[in-house]
Amino acid sequence: MAMLMALRAKIDGTNATLASMVMDYIYFYGDFQQGPRANQSDPAYGLIGWWAGGCDVFYGDDNARVLLATMAASSALGSDRWDESLLKGILGNFRTTGQLGFRQGRINQPDLEAAGWPAYFNAQNSYADTASPQPHYQAYLWACYLWAYRQTGFQPFYDRALSGISGTMSVYPAWRWTEYLTEELGRMLLPLAWLLRLNDTPLHRGWLNTVVADLLQHQQPSGAIQDWLGTPGTCDTCPDTSNADHGPHEAPPNVQNGDTSSDMLYSLNFLLFRLHEANAATAHPAPSHAEDVLPASLGRTLATPAAPPTLLAP
């Protein structure tokens, strides 16, 4: 929300104060980066808590989304007020990322305090806590490390991000997937685009072009990108297998490839800015066209204040 309000402020001058208040709450007044996370001697220093009732849980992708939004909001507001908090957040995640560039998807503070951050930083396990790469939890952090490298020139940021990206793309498409394989590809767009900006090589350009092409072959005339599933049994939130199984937990709405569905919560809504970055990095007409037509599809899913009663009608 802070990013959204900050971007709105850049357009018409409204909501700048609200955006700043939200950012202050996250970093200064709420518990998210306070308590042990504000103690330089604590292994969790700099990390950002998952939610108000679970600040001792650190998901890498959730931390990264906060950090990415902070970058955008700070730029839009023209403020350096949260720069130190942003850097602490990046470093807190970086020092819990192993030597091959992978970080456990979820780290609990008691486990981190028991083992100490060097145990995570020096780990050499291939994909952290999964048997195969899972960009859902990793990709945004790689983007943050590449951004930090661009700002600071600190080589380990680049090296570990590149190591994780290389290890992931070397076995593509044999990835672990969360809700959809679509989602995993979509998340990889951002670090691949930013890697290309930093180091434009045929290999890096080929990685990005491959992921873009595989995503866009599922784009429909409406602009939406149809979600599809990966290899059965290699998922976290797998499709329901029966009517009785439907409802009590998270699951993709499609149960098999070919079902016409697009997820507006985890998948399609995040794709727009990733396609924008892919377009900016490659100047290729494919992501440019996809970026042009996707907003119309997203817009058609939004309800106006007068619309919800019709959504509930039988």
Coordinates of C-alpha atoms in Angstrom, one line a residue:
M1 CA 0.0 0.0 0.0
A2 CA 2.8 2.4 0.8
M3 CA 4.2 1.9 -2.7
L4 CA 0.8 2.4 -4.3
M5 CA 0.2 5.6 -2.4
A6 CA 3.7 6.9 -3.1
L7 CA 3.3 6.3 -6.8
R8 CA -0.1 8.1 -6.7
A9 CA 1.6 11.0 -4.9
K10 CA 4.1 11.2 -7.8
I11 CA 1.2 11.5 -10.2
D12 CA -1.2 13.9 -8.5
G13 CA 0.4 14.9 -5.2
T14 CA -2.0 13.1 -3.0
N15 CA -1.4 10.4 -0.4
A16 CA 2.3 11.3 0.2
T17 CA 1.8 11.7 3.9
L18 CA -0.1 8.5 4.2
A19 CA 2.6 6.6 2.3
S20 CA 5.2 8.0 4.6
M21 CA 3.2 7.0 7.7
V22 CA 2.8 3.4 6.4
M23 CA 6.5 3.2 5.8
D24 CA 7.3 4.6 9.2
Y25 CA 4.9 2.0 10.8
I26 CA 6.6 -0.9 9.0
Y27 CA 10.2 0.2 9.9
F28 CA 10.0 2.3 13.1
Y29 CA 6.7 2.0 15.0
G30 CA 5.5 -1.6 14.3
D31 CA 7.2 -4.7 15.5
F32 CA 8.2 -5.9 12.1
Q33 CA 11.9 -4.7 12.2
Q34 CA 12.0 -3.8 15.9
G35 CA 12.7 -5.9 19.0
P36 CA 15.4 -8.5 18.4
R37 CA 15.4 -7.5 14.7
A38 CA 16.7 -4.1 15.8
N39 CA 19.5 -5.6 17.9
Q40 CA 22.8 -5.6 16.0
S41 CA 24.0 -8.6 18.0
D42 CA 20.9 -10.7 17.2
P43 CA 21.1 -13.2 14.2
A44 CA 17.7 -11.8 13.1
Y45 CA 19.0 -8.2 12.9
G46 CA 17.4 -6.4 9.9
L47 CA 14.9 -9.1 9.0
I48 CA 11.3 -8.1 8.6
G49 CA 8.6 -10.1 10.4
W50 CA 5.9 -11.8 8.4
W51 CA 2.9 -10.2 10.1
A52 CA 2.0 -8.4 13.3
G53 CA 1.2 -11.6 15.1
G54 CA 4.2 -13.5 13.6
C55 CA 7.2 -11.2 13.6
D56 CA 9.4 -14.1 14.5
V57 CA 8.8 -15.7 11.1
F58 CA 10.8 -14.6 8.0
Y59 CA 9.7 -15.6 4.5
G60 CA 12.2 -14.6 1.9
D61 CA 9.7 -13.6 -0.7
D62 CA 7.7 -11.5 1.8
N63 CA 10.8 -9.7 3.0
A64 CA 11.8 -9.1 -0.6
R65 CA 8.4 -7.6 -1.5
V66 CA 8.7 -5.2 1.3
L67 CA 12.2 -4.2 0.2
L68 CA 11.1 -3.8 -3.4
A69 CA 8.2 -1.7 -2.4
T70 CA 10.5 0.4 -0.2
M71 CA 12.8 1.1 -3.2
A72 CA 9.9 2.2 -5.3
A73 CA 8.2 4.3 -2.6
S74 CA 11.4 6.0 -1.5
S75 CA 12.1 6.9 -5.1
A76 CA 8.6 8.2 -5.8
L77 CA 8.6 10.3 -2.6
G78 CA 12.2 11.5 -3.2
S79 CA 13.2 10.5 0.4
D80 CA 16.1 8.7 1.9
R81 CA 14.3 8.3 5.3
W82 CA 14.1 4.5 5.0
D83 CA 17.5 3.9 3.3
E84 CA 19.1 2.5 6.4
S85 CA 16.2 0.2 7.1
L86 CA 16.2 -1.0 3.5
L87 CA 19.9 -1.8 3.6
K88 CA 19.5 -3.6 7.0
G89 CA 16.7 -5.7 5.5
I90 CA 18.8 -6.6 2.4
L91 CA 21.8 -7.6 4.6
G92 CA 19.6 -9.5 7.0
N93 CA 18.4 -11.7 4.2
F94 CA 21.7 -11.8 2.5
R95 CA 23.5 -13.2 5.5
T96 CA 20.9 -16.0 5.8
T97 CA 21.5 -16.9 2.1
G98 CA 23.9 -19.8 1.5
Q99 CA 27.0 -19.8 -0.6
L100 CA 25.2 -21.1 -3.7
G101 CA 22.7 -18.3 -3.6
F102 CA 19.8 -20.1 -2.1
R103 CA 17.9 -19.3 1.2
Q104 CA 15.4 -21.3 3.1
G105 CA 11.9 -20.2 2.1
R106 CA 10.9 -19.7 5.7
I107 CA 13.2 -19.2 8.6
N108 CA 11.9 -19.0 12.2
Q109 CA 13.6 -16.7 14.6
P110 CA 14.2 -19.4 17.4
D111 CA 15.9 -21.6 14.8
L112 CA 18.0 -18.7 13.6
E113 CA 19.0 -17.7 17.1
A114 CA 19.9 -21.3 17.9
A115 CA 22.1 -21.9 14.9
G116 CA 23.4 -18.4 14.3
W117 CA 23.4 -16.6 11.0
P118 CA 26.8 -17.9 9.9
A119 CA 25.3 -21.4 9.7
Y120 CA 23.0 -20.2 7.0
F121 CA 25.5 -17.9 5.3
N122 CA 28.1 -20.7 5.0
A123 CA 25.7 -23.4 3.9
Q124 CA 26.5 -25.1 0.6
N125 CA 23.3 -27.1 0.2
S126 CA 22.2 -26.9 -3.4
Y127 CA 18.7 -25.5 -3.1
A128 CA 18.4 -24.7 0.6
D129 CA 15.4 -26.6 1.9
T130 CA 13.9 -28.0 -1.4
A131 CA 15.0 -30.7 -3.7
S132 CA 14.9 -28.4 -6.8
P133 CA 14.9 -24.6 -7.3
Q134 CA 11.7 -22.8 -6.3
P135 CA 11.8 -19.1 -7.6
H136 CA 8.7 -18.4 -5.5
Y137 CA 10.9 -17.9 -2.5
Q138 CA 14.2 -17.0 -4.0
A139 CA 13.8 -14.8 -7.1
Y140 CA 12.8 -11.5 -5.5
L141 CA 15.7 -11.7 -3.1
W142 CA 18.1 -12.1 -6.0
A143 CA 16.6 -9.0 -7.6
C144 CA 17.2 -7.2 -4.3
Y145 CA 20.8 -8.3 -4.2
L146 CA 21.4 -7.2 -7.8
W147 CA 19.8 -3.8 -6.9
A148 CA 22.1 -3.5 -3.9
Y149 CA 25.1 -4.4 -6.0
R150 CA 24.3 -1.7 -8.4
Q151 CA 24.0 0.8 -5.6
T152 CA 27.1 -0.3 -3.6
G153 CA 29.4 -2.3 -5.9
F154 CA 29.7 -4.9 -3.1
Q155 CA 30.6 -7.9 -5.3
P156 CA 29.2 -10.7 -3.0
F157 CA 25.7 -9.3 -3.7
Y158 CA 26.2 -10.0 -7.4
D159 CA 28.0 -13.3 -7.0
R160 CA 25.4 -15.0 -4.8
A161 CA 22.5 -13.7 -6.9
L162 CA 24.2 -14.9 -10.1
S163 CA 25.0 -18.3 -8.5
G164 CA 21.3 -18.8 -7.5
I165 CA 20.0 -17.7 -10.9
S166 CA 22.5 -19.9 -12.7
G167 CA 21.6 -22.9 -10.6
T168 CA 18.0 -22.3 -11.2
M169 CA 18.2 -21.8 -15.0
S170 CA 20.5 -24.8 -15.5
V171 CA 17.7 -27.2 -14.6
Y172 CA 14.8 -25.3 -16.1
P173 CA 12.0 -26.3 -16.3
A174 CA 12.5 -28.9 -13.6
W175 CA 11.5 -26.5 -10.8
R176 CA 9.5 -27.0 -7.6
W177 CA 6.3 -24.9 -7.9
T178 CA 4.0 -23.4 -5.4
E179 CA 0.6 -22.7 -6.8
Y180 CA 1.5 -22.7 -10.5
L181 CA 4.5 -23.0 -12.7
T182 CA 3.3 -19.7 -14.2
E183 CA 4.0 -18.0 -10.9
E184 CA 7.6 -19.4 -10.7
L185 CA 8.4 -18.2 -14.3
G186 CA 6.8 -14.8 -13.5
R187 CA 8.9 -14.3 -10.4
M188 CA 12.1 -15.1 -12.4
L189 CA 11.5 -12.3 -14.8
L190 CA 12.6 -9.6 -12.3
P191 CA 16.1 -10.9 -11.4
L192 CA 16.7 -12.0 -15.0
A193 CA 15.8 -8.5 -16.2
W194 CA 18.0 -6.8 -13.7
L195 CA 20.8 -9.2 -14.3
L196 CA 20.7 -8.3 -18.0
R197 CA 20.9 -4.6 -17.2
L198 CA 24.0 -5.2 -15.1
N199 CA 25.7 -7.7 -17.4
D200 CA 24.3 -8.1 -20.9
T201 CA 25.6 -11.4 -22.2
P202 CA 24.1 -13.8 -24.7
L203 CA 23.6 -16.3 -21.9
H204 CA 21.7 -13.9 -19.7
R205 CA 19.7 -12.5 -22.6
G206 CA 18.8 -16.1 -23.6
W207 CA 17.6 -16.9 -20.1
L208 CA 15.3 -14.0 -20.0
N209 CA 14.0 -14.5 -23.6
T210 CA 13.3 -18.2 -22.8
V211 CA 11.2 -17.4 -19.7
V212 CA 9.3 -14.6 -21.5
A213 CA 8.5 -16.8 -24.5
D214 CA 7.3 -19.6 -22.3
L215 CA 5.1 -17.3 -20.3
L216 CA 3.6 -15.5 -23.3
Q217 CA 2.7 -18.6 -25.2
H218 CA -0.1 -18.9 -22.6
Q219 CA -1.3 -15.3 -23.0
Q220 CA -4.9 -15.2 -24.2
P221 CA -6.6 -12.7 -26.6
S222 CA -8.1 -11.0 -23.4
G223 CA -4.6 -10.2 -22.3
A224 CA -4.7 -12.6 -19.4
I225 CA -2.0 -15.3 -19.0
Q226 CA -3.5 -18.7 -18.4
D227 CA -2.0 -20.4 -15.4
W228 CA -0.6 -23.9 -15.9
L229 CA 0.8 -26.5 -13.5
G230 CA 4.2 -28.1 -13.3
T231 CA 5.2 -31.7 -12.8
P232 CA 2.8 -33.5 -10.4
G233 CA 4.1 -34.1 -7.0
T234 CA 6.7 -31.3 -7.0
C235 CA 4.3 -28.6 -5.7
D236 CA 3.7 -27.0 -2.3
T237 CA 0.1 -26.0 -2.8
C238 CA -1.1 -28.8 -5.1
P239 CA -4.4 -28.9 -7.0
D240 CA -7.3 -30.5 -5.1
T241 CA -7.9 -34.1 -6.0
S242 CA -11.5 -34.4 -5.0
N243 CA -14.6 -32.3 -4.1
A244 CA -14.1 -33.1 -0.4
D245 CA -10.6 -31.7 -0.6
H246 CA -11.8 -28.4 -1.9
G247 CA -12.0 -25.4 0.4
P248 CA -10.1 -25.9 3.7
H249 CA -6.7 -24.8 2.3
E250 CA -5.0 -22.8 -0.4
A251 CA -5.1 -24.5 -3.8
P252 CA -5.0 -23.4 -7.4
P253 CA -8.4 -23.0 -9.0
N254 CA -7.3 -25.1 -12.0
V255 CA -7.0 -28.8 -11.3
Q256 CA -5.3 -29.7 -14.6
N257 CA -3.6 -28.0 -17.5
G258 CA -6.0 -26.6 -20.0
D259 CA -8.5 -25.3 -17.4
T260 CA -9.1 -21.7 -18.2
S261 CA -8.1 -19.8 -15.1
S262 CA -5.8 -16.9 -14.1
D263 CA -5.0 -16.2 -10.5
M264 CA -5.3 -12.5 -9.6
L265 CA -3.9 -13.0 -6.1
Y266 CA -0.6 -14.8 -6.6
S267 CA 0.1 -14.8 -10.3
L268 CA -1.3 -12.4 -12.8
N269 CA -1.4 -9.3 -10.7
F270 CA 2.4 -9.4 -10.1
L271 CA 3.2 -10.0 -13.7
L272 CA 2.6 -6.5 -15.0
F273 CA 5.6 -4.8 -13.4
R274 CA 7.9 -7.8 -14.1
L275 CA 6.9 -7.7 -17.8
H276 CA 7.6 -3.9 -17.6
E277 CA 11.1 -4.6 -16.4
A278 CA 11.7 -7.4 -19.0
N279 CA 10.6 -5.0 -21.6
A280 CA 12.9 -2.2 -20.4
A281 CA 15.8 -4.6 -20.2
T282 CA 15.4 -6.2 -23.7
A283 CA 13.4 -3.6 -25.8
H284 CA 11.9 -6.7 -27.3
P285 CA 8.4 -6.4 -28.9
A286 CA 7.0 -9.5 -27.2
P287 CA 7.1 -8.3 -23.5
S288 CA 6.2 -4.8 -24.7
H289 CA 2.9 -6.0 -26.3
A290 CA 2.2 -8.3 -23.3
E291 CA 2.6 -5.3 -21.0
D292 CA 0.3 -3.2 -23.2
V293 CA -2.6 -5.7 -23.2
L294 CA -2.4 -7.2 -19.7
P295 CA -3.7 -4.1 -17.8
A296 CA -7.0 -4.3 -19.6
S297 CA -7.5 -7.8 -18.4
L298 CA -6.6 -6.9 -14.9
G299 CA -8.9 -3.9 -15.0
R300 CA -11.9 -6.0 -16.0
T301 CA -11.5 -8.0 -12.7
L302 CA -11.8 -5.0 -10.5
A303 CA -15.1 -4.2 -8.8
T304 CA -16.4 -0.6 -8.3
P305 CA -18.1 0.2 -4.9
A306 CA -21.5 -0.4 -6.5
A307 CA -20.6 -3.8 -8.0
P308 CA -20.0 -6.2 -5.1
P309 CA -23.7 -7.1 -4.6
T310 CA -23.8 -8.4 -8.2
L311 CA -20.8 -10.5 -7.5
L312 CA -22.6 -12.3 -4.7
A313 CA -25.7 -12.9 -6.7
P314 CA -26.5 -16.6 -7.5

